[in-house]
Amino acid sequence: MPKRLINLTVNGEAYEVAVEPWWSLLYTVREELGLTGSKEGCGTGDCGACSMLVDGRLVTSCIMLAVEADGCQVTTIEGLATDGNLHPVQQAFVEKGAVQCGYCIPGMVMAAYDLLRRNPNPTLEEVRLGLAGNLCRCTGYAKIYEAVLAAAERMRGD
Amino acid sequence: MIPAPFDYVQARSLEEAISLLQRHGEEAKLLAGGHSLIPMMKLRLVRPSLLVDIGGLEELRYIREEGEEVAIGALALHSDVARSPLLREKAPLLAQAASVIGDVQVRNRGTIGGSLAHADPAADYPAAVLASEATLVAQGPVGRRAIPAREYFLGPFTTALEPEEVLVEVRVPALAPGTGAAYLKFPHPASGFAVVGCAALVTVRGGEVTGARVAFTGVAGSPFRDDGVEGAVVGRPAEAEAMAEAAALAAQAVDYPLSDVFASGRYRVHLAKVFARRALAEAVAAAAS
């Protein structure tokens, strides 16, 4: 079977990639485009470490096929910082010590970024629900939630 | 984790998808959101040689009012269903069930048609479509047919769909005046699937319950309407005590409740009673407002 050519835009850059039908979007972005910030945790859509935005929606890229992303706009964790400055969500994770081993953090940050676009002033419960698709096996989540609430405050300019 | 190799076709029309199913039989699987299929392929629980991707068929992604019904296209995302003002008003069970499926990422890719065709016995939609008396519309080589929800679920992961049929639409009757509805679930803390989910739809006239439909998911191998609870609640005052008495009869006809390390069969039956009581109470309150 020949590979398929797909076109996608990742963090503002256009790519044409030849992919096998069984490659996930995550695999393609990591192995073919060299953007290794997004992680594979479970590989079955449960842990959220591979979360990206595809056409503005938060998705688990490990169970989305690359061929399904043909023509899509993708934002990965590498796309959040601007001019070398961390995004406020990333900055808050650093300041609040929300990171332990770090493996889940790209997905956590993407989920938090997505939540704060939809809801700039979330309650703690809304933060929990917004991050329900992202598992962390180190932190117990408390500092992650603190970081998201702090980022929300900073982004609102309170 | 990578699935076994397969061939892939992006269907340009529903007719093309159906003819591919005809040609390849059980070797082919339809891909919509892929949120059950792709993990199952990675785990080698299924190994189709061809995926027919219908995800690009935008004509199957809609939620619209048609007469006394709301028609939901099979490719409507869970997040579309959860947020639809039309469904929230006219068919709230579907919107309520969709809003508690999985997590944000699942709701952004998973489709109502994919979920109902997969027919996981712990999925949320089945209780909602049963209590709503929805109709599932399938299209096959010889045209369309309507399947009442009660005849659709045949067993775990088994439906009345033929191998060459595509589930294309869910038609949900609009709530009648004086009717309220509620879907409540006890989610598995890790997976988010329903350990038990209960959909209740109650009509109240002059303080008395004149109609009730109660359906469960997660309790047994198939979702089901609970005639015992429904019979016990109709004709009773729309008050907490009567709802609790009826709810105590929940799942009595279930001979073999689902049972696993997280929730035994007895515990599931207990939860069915608890969630029937709460869902009936919420439905009655919604009927009054």
Short mmCIF file of C-alpha atoms in Angstrom, two decimals:
data_model
loop_
_atom_site.label_atom_id
_atom_site.label_comp_id
_atom_site.label_asym_id
_atom_site.label_seq_id
_atom_site.Cartn_x
_atom_site.Cartn_y
_atom_site.Cartn_z
CA MET A 1 0.00 0.00 0.00
CA PRO A 2 1.44 3.41 -0.91
CA LYS A 3 1.73 6.11 1.69
CA ARG A 4 -0.81 8.93 1.57
CA LEU A 5 0.13 12.56 1.19
CA ILE A 6 -1.51 14.84 3.69
CA ASN A 7 -1.31 18.59 4.16
CA LEU A 8 -1.57 20.13 7.57
CA THR A 9 -0.60 23.30 9.35
CA VAL A 10 1.18 22.84 12.66
CA ASN A 11 1.84 25.87 14.87
CA GLY A 12 1.38 28.11 11.84
CA GLU A 13 3.75 26.20 9.55
CA ALA A 14 2.46 24.28 6.54
CA TYR A 15 3.64 20.70 6.06
CA GLU A 16 3.15 18.07 3.40
CA VAL A 17 3.80 14.62 4.86
CA ALA A 18 3.62 11.09 3.48
CA VAL A 19 1.93 8.87 6.07
CA GLU A 20 0.81 5.29 6.46
CA PRO A 21 -2.94 4.99 7.12
CA TRP A 22 -2.27 3.44 10.54
CA TRP A 23 -0.04 6.25 11.80
CA SER A 24 -1.60 8.39 14.49
CA LEU A 25 -1.45 12.16 14.31
CA LEU A 26 0.76 12.00 17.43
CA TYR A 27 3.23 9.59 15.83
CA THR A 28 3.37 11.71 12.69
CA VAL A 29 3.94 14.97 14.55
CA ARG A 30 6.64 13.43 16.75
CA GLU A 31 8.48 11.19 14.31
CA GLU A 32 8.02 12.94 10.97
CA LEU A 33 7.85 16.60 12.04
CA GLY A 34 10.22 16.23 14.98
CA LEU A 35 7.88 17.97 17.42
CA THR A 36 8.39 15.73 20.43
CA GLY A 37 6.74 17.88 23.10
CA SER A 38 3.48 15.90 22.89
CA LYS A 39 3.83 12.56 24.64
CA GLU A 40 2.41 9.10 24.24
CA GLY A 41 1.29 7.82 27.63
CA CYS A 42 -1.34 5.13 27.21
CA GLY A 43 -1.78 5.19 23.42
CA THR A 44 -5.50 4.50 23.81
CA GLY A 45 -6.94 7.94 24.48
CA ASP A 46 -7.23 7.63 28.25
CA CYS A 47 -4.36 9.69 29.69
CA GLY A 48 -4.38 12.90 27.64
CA ALA A 49 -0.57 13.28 27.44
CA CYS A 50 -0.88 13.61 23.64
CA SER A 51 -3.50 16.40 23.74
CA MET A 52 -3.36 18.91 20.89
CA LEU A 53 -5.76 21.37 19.31
CA VAL A 54 -7.05 20.27 15.91
CA ASP A 55 -9.15 22.91 14.17
CA GLY A 56 -9.60 24.55 17.55
CA ARG A 57 -10.75 21.43 19.41
CA LEU A 58 -8.79 19.66 22.10
CA VAL A 59 -8.19 16.06 20.99
CA THR A 60 -6.15 13.04 22.02
CA SER A 61 -3.84 12.79 19.02
CA CYS A 62 -2.80 9.20 19.78
CA ILE A 63 -6.19 7.89 18.62
CA MET A 64 -6.69 10.29 15.73
CA LEU A 65 -5.21 9.00 12.50
CA ALA A 66 -2.87 11.31 10.63
CA VAL A 67 -5.00 10.84 7.49
CA GLU A 68 -7.96 12.24 9.45
CA ALA A 69 -5.96 15.43 10.08
CA ASP A 70 -5.51 16.14 6.36
CA GLY A 71 -6.26 19.82 5.80
CA CYS A 72 -6.40 20.62 9.53
CA GLN A 73 -4.89 23.37 11.65
CA VAL A 74 -2.97 21.84 14.53
CA THR A 75 -1.55 23.52 17.64
CA THR A 76 0.87 21.55 19.81
CA ILE A 77 2.61 22.45 23.05
CA GLU A 78 5.47 23.90 20.99
CA GLY A 79 3.04 26.47 19.58
CA LEU A 80 2.12 28.18 22.86
CA ALA A 81 5.25 30.17 23.70
CA THR A 82 5.74 33.36 21.65
CA ASP A 83 9.14 34.93 20.93
CA GLY A 84 10.77 32.77 23.55
CA ASN A 85 8.31 33.82 26.25
CA LEU A 86 6.32 31.10 27.96
CA HIS A 87 2.56 31.25 27.70
CA PRO A 88 0.96 32.38 31.00
CA VAL A 89 -0.30 28.82 31.57
CA GLN A 90 3.24 27.46 31.19
CA GLN A 91 4.66 30.24 33.39
CA ALA A 92 2.10 29.47 36.11
CA PHE A 93 3.00 25.75 36.03
CA VAL A 94 6.65 26.72 36.64
CA GLU A 95 5.87 29.17 39.41
CA LYS A 96 3.45 26.92 41.26
CA GLY A 97 5.73 23.89 41.07
CA ALA A 98 3.00 21.97 39.24
CA VAL A 99 5.50 19.71 37.47
CA GLN A 100 7.08 16.57 38.91
CA CYS A 101 8.19 13.99 36.34
CA GLY A 102 6.76 16.19 33.60
CA TYR A 103 5.43 13.53 31.25
CA CYS A 104 1.77 14.55 31.52
CA ILE A 105 2.50 18.28 31.54
CA PRO A 106 2.32 19.07 27.78
CA GLY A 107 -1.18 17.56 27.74
CA MET A 108 -2.14 19.28 30.98
CA VAL A 109 -1.01 22.64 29.62
CA MET A 110 -2.93 22.13 26.35
CA ALA A 111 -6.09 21.16 28.26
CA ALA A 112 -5.70 24.17 30.55
CA TYR A 113 -5.07 26.46 27.55
CA ASP A 114 -8.22 25.08 25.87
CA LEU A 115 -10.28 25.50 29.05
CA LEU A 116 -9.21 29.12 29.61
CA ARG A 117 -10.07 30.05 26.01
CA ARG A 118 -13.59 28.77 26.58
CA ASN A 119 -13.91 29.86 30.20
CA PRO A 120 -11.57 32.66 31.34
CA ASN A 121 -12.85 32.59 34.92
CA PRO A 122 -13.31 28.94 35.93
CA THR A 123 -14.14 27.65 39.38
CA LEU A 124 -11.96 24.92 40.89
CA GLU A 125 -14.65 22.39 39.92
CA GLU A 126 -14.63 23.65 36.32
CA VAL A 127 -10.83 23.33 36.23
CA ARG A 128 -11.16 19.73 37.46
CA LEU A 129 -13.72 18.95 34.75
CA GLY A 130 -11.66 20.75 32.09
CA LEU A 131 -8.65 18.60 32.97
CA ALA A 132 -10.64 15.38 33.55
CA GLY A 133 -9.16 13.84 30.41
CA ASN A 134 -5.58 14.28 31.62
CA LEU A 135 -4.00 11.91 34.09
CA CYS A 136 -1.00 12.68 36.30
CA ARG A 137 0.50 9.88 38.35
CA CYS A 138 2.89 12.09 40.40
CA THR A 139 1.34 15.25 41.72
CA GLY A 140 -2.11 14.54 43.09
CA TYR A 141 -3.27 17.46 40.87
CA ALA A 142 -3.47 20.12 43.63
CA LYS A 143 -0.62 22.27 42.31
CA ILE A 144 -1.75 21.78 38.73
CA TYR A 145 -5.18 23.17 39.60
CA GLU A 146 -3.53 26.02 41.52
CA ALA A 147 -1.43 26.82 38.46
CA VAL A 148 -4.46 26.88 36.14
CA LEU A 149 -6.38 29.18 38.48
CA ALA A 150 -3.31 31.45 38.77
CA ALA A 151 -2.92 31.52 34.98
CA ALA A 152 -6.59 32.39 34.59
CA GLU A 153 -6.19 35.31 36.97
CA ARG A 154 -3.11 36.58 35.16
CA MET A 155 -4.72 36.24 31.72
CA ARG A 156 -7.80 38.15 32.89
CA GLY A 157 -5.47 40.87 34.18
CA ASP A 158 -7.07 40.88 37.65
CA MET B 1 1.25 1.68 20.29
CA ILE B 2 0.44 1.22 16.61
CA PRO B 3 -2.46 -0.75 15.12
CA ALA B 4 -1.88 -3.55 12.64
CA PRO B 5 -1.66 -2.26 9.05
CA PHE B 6 -4.92 -1.64 7.23
CA ASP B 7 -6.11 0.02 4.06
CA TYR B 8 -8.00 3.29 4.30
CA VAL B 9 -10.64 4.94 2.14
CA GLN B 10 -12.15 8.34 2.76
CA ALA B 11 -15.77 7.93 1.68
CA ARG B 12 -17.03 10.79 -0.49
CA SER B 13 -20.68 9.83 -0.03
CA LEU B 14 -22.85 7.62 2.13
CA GLU B 15 -23.60 5.47 -0.90
CA GLU B 16 -19.89 4.88 -1.48
CA ALA B 17 -19.44 3.86 2.18
CA ILE B 18 -22.33 1.39 1.93
CA SER B 19 -21.04 -0.15 -1.28
CA LEU B 20 -17.59 -0.59 0.32
CA LEU B 21 -19.27 -2.36 3.25
CA GLN B 22 -21.09 -4.59 0.77
CA ARG B 23 -17.91 -5.40 -1.08
CA HIS B 24 -15.65 -6.05 1.93
CA GLY B 25 -18.13 -7.47 4.45
CA GLU B 26 -16.81 -8.04 7.96
CA GLU B 27 -13.29 -7.10 6.85
CA ALA B 28 -14.32 -3.44 6.68
CA LYS B 29 -15.14 -1.12 9.57
CA LEU B 30 -16.61 2.37 9.49
CA LEU B 31 -14.50 5.10 11.06
CA ALA B 32 -16.33 8.12 12.48
CA GLY B 33 -14.69 9.65 15.58
CA GLY B 34 -12.67 6.49 16.09
CA HIS B 35 -12.72 6.79 19.87
CA SER B 36 -13.74 3.19 20.44
CA LEU B 37 -12.47 1.68 17.20
CA ILE B 38 -8.87 2.94 17.17
CA PRO B 39 -8.08 1.88 20.77
CA MET B 40 -9.65 -1.53 20.05
CA MET B 41 -7.49 -1.87 16.94
CA LYS B 42 -4.38 -0.91 18.88
CA LEU B 43 -5.22 -3.53 21.49
CA ARG B 44 -5.84 -6.08 18.67
CA LEU B 45 -9.42 -6.63 19.85
CA VAL B 46 -10.48 -6.00 16.25
CA ARG B 47 -8.33 -6.16 13.15
CA PRO B 48 -10.18 -4.86 10.09
CA SER B 49 -8.27 -4.84 6.81
CA LEU B 50 -10.12 -1.73 5.59
CA LEU B 51 -11.26 1.43 7.34
CA VAL B 52 -13.99 3.36 5.57
CA ASP B 53 -13.73 6.89 6.95
CA ILE B 54 -17.13 8.60 6.98
CA GLY B 55 -15.86 11.40 9.22
CA GLY B 56 -15.77 13.83 6.31
CA LEU B 57 -19.46 13.45 5.41
CA GLU B 58 -20.57 16.83 6.72
CA GLU B 59 -24.14 16.10 5.57
CA LEU B 60 -24.38 13.69 8.54
CA ARG B 61 -23.45 16.34 11.09
CA TYR B 62 -26.56 18.29 12.11
CA ILE B 63 -29.09 18.82 14.85
CA ARG B 64 -32.41 20.17 13.59
CA GLU B 65 -36.09 20.32 14.40
CA GLU B 66 -38.36 18.30 12.09
CA GLY B 67 -42.02 18.50 13.06
CA GLU B 68 -42.49 17.06 16.53
CA GLU B 69 -39.01 15.54 16.57
CA VAL B 70 -35.40 16.60 16.80
CA ALA B 71 -33.22 14.88 14.20
CA ILE B 72 -29.57 14.34 15.11
CA GLY B 73 -27.15 13.37 12.34
CA ALA B 74 -24.94 10.40 13.17
CA LEU B 75 -21.77 12.47 12.97
CA ALA B 76 -22.91 15.06 15.54
CA LEU B 77 -20.13 15.20 18.13
CA HIS B 78 -20.91 14.59 21.79
CA SER B 79 -19.90 18.22 22.38
CA ASP B 80 -22.41 19.36 19.68
CA VAL B 81 -25.18 17.35 21.35
CA ALA B 82 -24.24 18.56 24.85
CA ARG B 83 -24.30 22.24 23.84
CA SER B 84 -27.30 22.25 21.50
CA PRO B 85 -29.90 24.75 22.77
CA LEU B 86 -32.52 22.91 20.68
CA LEU B 87 -31.81 19.60 22.39
CA ARG B 88 -31.56 21.21 25.83
CA GLU B 89 -35.09 22.51 25.35
CA LYS B 90 -36.80 19.75 23.36
CA ALA B 91 -34.87 16.56 24.14
CA PRO B 92 -32.83 17.27 27.26
CA LEU B 93 -31.96 13.61 27.99
CA LEU B 94 -29.69 13.47 24.96
CA ALA B 95 -27.92 16.71 25.86
CA GLN B 96 -27.56 15.69 29.50
CA ALA B 97 -26.14 12.28 28.59
CA ALA B 98 -23.71 13.79 26.06
CA SER B 99 -22.42 16.33 28.57
CA VAL B 100 -21.20 13.61 30.95
CA ILE B 101 -19.58 11.28 28.39
CA GLY B 102 -15.87 10.68 29.05
CA ASP B 103 -13.94 13.93 29.10
CA VAL B 104 -13.40 17.05 26.98
CA GLN B 105 -11.19 15.24 24.46
CA VAL B 106 -13.63 12.35 24.04
CA ARG B 107 -16.59 14.70 23.56
CA ASN B 108 -14.66 16.66 20.92
CA ARG B 109 -14.16 13.64 18.65
CA GLY B 110 -16.71 11.01 19.60
CA THR B 111 -19.96 10.92 17.59
CA ILE B 112 -23.48 9.94 18.60
CA GLY B 113 -23.72 7.49 15.70
CA GLY B 114 -20.38 5.89 16.49
CA SER B 115 -21.26 5.45 20.14
CA LEU B 116 -24.68 3.95 19.41
CA ALA B 117 -23.33 1.65 16.71
CA HIS B 118 -20.58 0.45 19.06
CA ALA B 119 -23.21 -0.19 21.80
CA ASP B 120 -20.94 -0.42 24.81
CA PRO B 121 -23.17 -1.67 27.66
CA ALA B 122 -21.79 1.12 29.88
CA ALA B 123 -22.26 3.97 27.37
CA ASP B 124 -24.47 6.93 28.30
CA TYR B 125 -26.60 7.51 25.19
CA PRO B 126 -28.48 4.17 25.29
CA ALA B 127 -30.42 5.04 28.46
CA ALA B 128 -31.29 8.44 26.97
CA VAL B 129 -32.52 7.10 23.62
CA LEU B 130 -34.57 4.36 25.33
CA ALA B 131 -36.30 6.73 27.78
CA SER B 132 -36.85 9.26 24.97
CA GLU B 133 -38.38 6.56 22.74
CA ALA B 134 -36.05 7.72 20.01
CA THR B 135 -35.85 6.12 16.59
CA LEU B 136 -32.55 5.04 15.05
CA VAL B 137 -32.40 5.42 11.28
CA ALA B 138 -30.18 3.01 9.36
CA GLN B 139 -29.30 3.21 5.69
CA GLY B 140 -28.28 0.14 3.72
CA PRO B 141 -28.07 -1.01 0.10
CA VAL B 142 -31.86 -1.06 -0.26
CA GLY B 143 -32.61 2.23 1.46
CA ARG B 144 -33.49 3.55 4.88
CA ARG B 145 -35.33 1.94 7.76
CA ALA B 146 -36.33 3.20 11.19
CA ILE B 147 -35.52 1.08 14.23
CA PRO B 148 -37.30 1.90 17.52
CA ALA B 149 -34.76 2.25 20.36
CA ARG B 150 -36.37 -0.64 22.19
CA GLU B 151 -35.61 -3.01 19.30
CA TYR B 152 -32.11 -1.71 18.65
CA PHE B 153 -29.93 -2.97 21.52
CA LEU B 154 -29.53 -6.74 21.28
CA GLY B 155 -26.65 -7.37 23.69
CA PRO B 156 -23.20 -6.15 24.66
CA PHE B 157 -21.69 -4.43 21.57
CA THR B 158 -24.53 -5.92 19.50
CA THR B 159 -27.28 -3.99 17.74
CA ALA B 160 -30.02 -4.51 15.18
CA LEU B 161 -27.82 -2.93 12.49
CA GLU B 162 -27.00 -5.20 9.57
CA PRO B 163 -23.32 -5.46 8.55
CA GLU B 164 -24.01 -3.41 5.41
CA GLU B 165 -26.00 -0.70 7.16
CA VAL B 166 -24.84 2.68 8.40
CA LEU B 167 -26.54 4.37 11.34
CA VAL B 168 -27.33 7.78 9.85
CA GLU B 169 -29.69 9.56 12.22
CA VAL B 170 -31.28 9.56 15.65
CA ARG B 171 -34.80 10.99 15.83
CA VAL B 172 -35.95 12.11 19.25
CA PRO B 173 -39.57 13.07 20.02
CA ALA B 174 -39.82 16.54 21.54
CA LEU B 175 -40.84 16.66 25.18
CA ALA B 176 -44.60 16.97 25.64
CA PRO B 177 -45.94 19.79 27.84
CA GLY B 178 -45.81 18.99 31.55
CA THR B 179 -42.96 16.56 31.01
CA GLY B 180 -39.55 16.67 32.63
CA ALA B 181 -36.46 14.53 32.20
CA ALA B 182 -33.16 13.77 33.88
CA TYR B 183 -30.13 11.58 33.14
CA LEU B 184 -27.89 10.83 36.10
CA LYS B 185 -24.90 8.52 36.29
CA PHE B 186 -22.38 7.11 38.67
CA PRO B 187 -19.22 7.39 36.57
CA HIS B 188 -16.35 4.95 36.85
CA PRO B 189 -13.69 7.14 38.48
CA ALA B 190 -10.99 6.23 35.94
CA SER B 191 -12.77 5.59 32.64
CA GLY B 192 -15.77 7.88 33.06
CA PHE B 193 -18.06 5.14 31.71
CA ALA B 194 -21.35 4.68 33.56
CA VAL B 195 -21.15 2.13 36.36
CA VAL B 196 -24.87 2.86 36.42
CA GLY B 197 -26.74 5.49 34.44
CA CYS B 198 -30.46 6.21 34.73
CA ALA B 199 -32.63 8.24 32.37
CA ALA B 200 -36.07 9.22 33.62
CA LEU B 201 -38.79 11.03 31.73
CA VAL B 202 -41.94 11.91 33.68
CA THR B 203 -45.23 13.59 32.76
CA VAL B 204 -47.13 15.25 35.59
CA ARG B 205 -50.75 16.48 35.46
CA GLY B 206 -52.49 18.00 38.46
CA GLY B 207 -49.82 16.74 40.84
CA GLU B 208 -50.09 13.16 39.60
CA VAL B 209 -47.66 11.21 37.48
CA THR B 210 -49.51 10.29 34.27
CA GLY B 211 -46.59 8.87 32.33
CA ALA B 212 -43.10 7.65 33.09
CA ARG B 213 -40.23 6.10 31.21
CA VAL B 214 -37.16 4.87 33.05
CA ALA B 215 -34.12 3.32 31.37
CA PHE B 216 -30.78 2.08 32.60
CA THR B 217 -27.31 1.64 31.23
CA GLY B 218 -24.36 -0.09 32.91
CA VAL B 219 -26.53 -2.44 34.97
CA ALA B 220 -26.86 -5.36 32.56
CA GLY B 221 -25.38 -6.62 29.31
CA SER B 222 -27.85 -4.46 27.40
CA PRO B 223 -29.42 -1.16 28.31
CA PHE B 224 -33.10 -1.60 29.16
CA ARG B 225 -36.41 0.09 29.96
CA ASP B 226 -37.54 -0.73 33.49
CA ASP B 227 -41.23 -1.62 33.28
CA GLY B 228 -41.34 -2.37 37.01
CA VAL B 229 -40.40 1.15 38.06
CA GLU B 230 -42.52 2.74 35.33
CA GLY B 231 -45.62 0.78 36.36
CA ALA B 232 -45.11 1.64 40.01
CA VAL B 233 -44.78 5.37 39.47
CA VAL B 234 -47.68 6.06 37.09
CA GLY B 235 -50.83 7.11 38.92
CA ARG B 236 -48.91 8.13 42.03
CA PRO B 237 -48.56 11.64 43.44
CA ALA B 238 -45.51 13.44 42.02
CA GLU B 239 -43.82 13.49 45.40
CA ALA B 240 -40.54 12.26 46.81
CA GLU B 241 -42.02 9.36 48.80
CA ALA B 242 -43.81 7.84 45.81
CA MET B 243 -40.70 8.22 43.64
CA ALA B 244 -38.57 6.46 46.28
CA GLU B 245 -41.04 3.58 46.57
CA ALA B 246 -41.08 3.05 42.82
CA ALA B 247 -37.30 3.38 42.53
CA ALA B 248 -36.85 0.59 45.10
CA LEU B 249 -38.18 -1.79 42.42
CA ALA B 250 -35.39 -0.89 39.98
CA ALA B 251 -33.58 -3.63 38.05
CA GLN B 252 -35.75 -6.41 39.53
CA ALA B 253 -36.03 -8.11 36.17
CA VAL B 254 -32.24 -8.24 35.73
CA ASP B 255 -31.10 -11.83 36.25
CA TYR B 256 -27.42 -11.30 35.53
CA PRO B 257 -26.22 -7.81 36.37
CA LEU B 258 -22.78 -6.78 35.12
CA SER B 259 -20.10 -7.46 37.69
CA ASP B 260 -16.41 -6.56 37.82
CA VAL B 261 -13.67 -5.74 40.31
CA PHE B 262 -14.97 -2.21 40.67
CA ALA B 263 -18.69 -2.86 41.13
CA SER B 264 -20.36 -6.18 41.93
CA GLY B 265 -23.73 -7.08 40.48
CA ARG B 266 -25.42 -6.46 43.84
CA TYR B 267 -23.79 -3.06 44.13
CA ARG B 268 -24.93 -2.14 40.62
CA VAL B 269 -28.52 -3.09 41.46
CA HIS B 270 -28.27 -0.98 44.62
CA LEU B 271 -26.96 1.95 42.58
CA ALA B 272 -29.81 1.47 40.09
CA LYS B 273 -32.32 2.05 42.89
CA VAL B 274 -30.46 5.10 44.19
CA PHE B 275 -30.09 6.66 40.74
CA ALA B 276 -33.69 5.85 39.78
CA ARG B 277 -34.88 7.73 42.87
CA ARG B 278 -32.69 10.75 42.14
CA ALA B 279 -33.47 10.81 38.41
CA LEU B 280 -37.23 10.51 39.01
CA ALA B 281 -37.09 13.33 41.57
CA GLU B 282 -35.16 15.56 39.16
CA ALA B 283 -37.50 14.72 36.28
CA VAL B 284 -40.55 15.57 38.41
CA ALA B 285 -38.96 18.87 39.43
CA ALA B 286 -38.19 19.65 35.78
CA ALA B 287 -41.77 18.81 34.78
CA ALA B 288 -43.05 21.38 37.29
CA SER B 289 -40.79 24.17 36.07
#
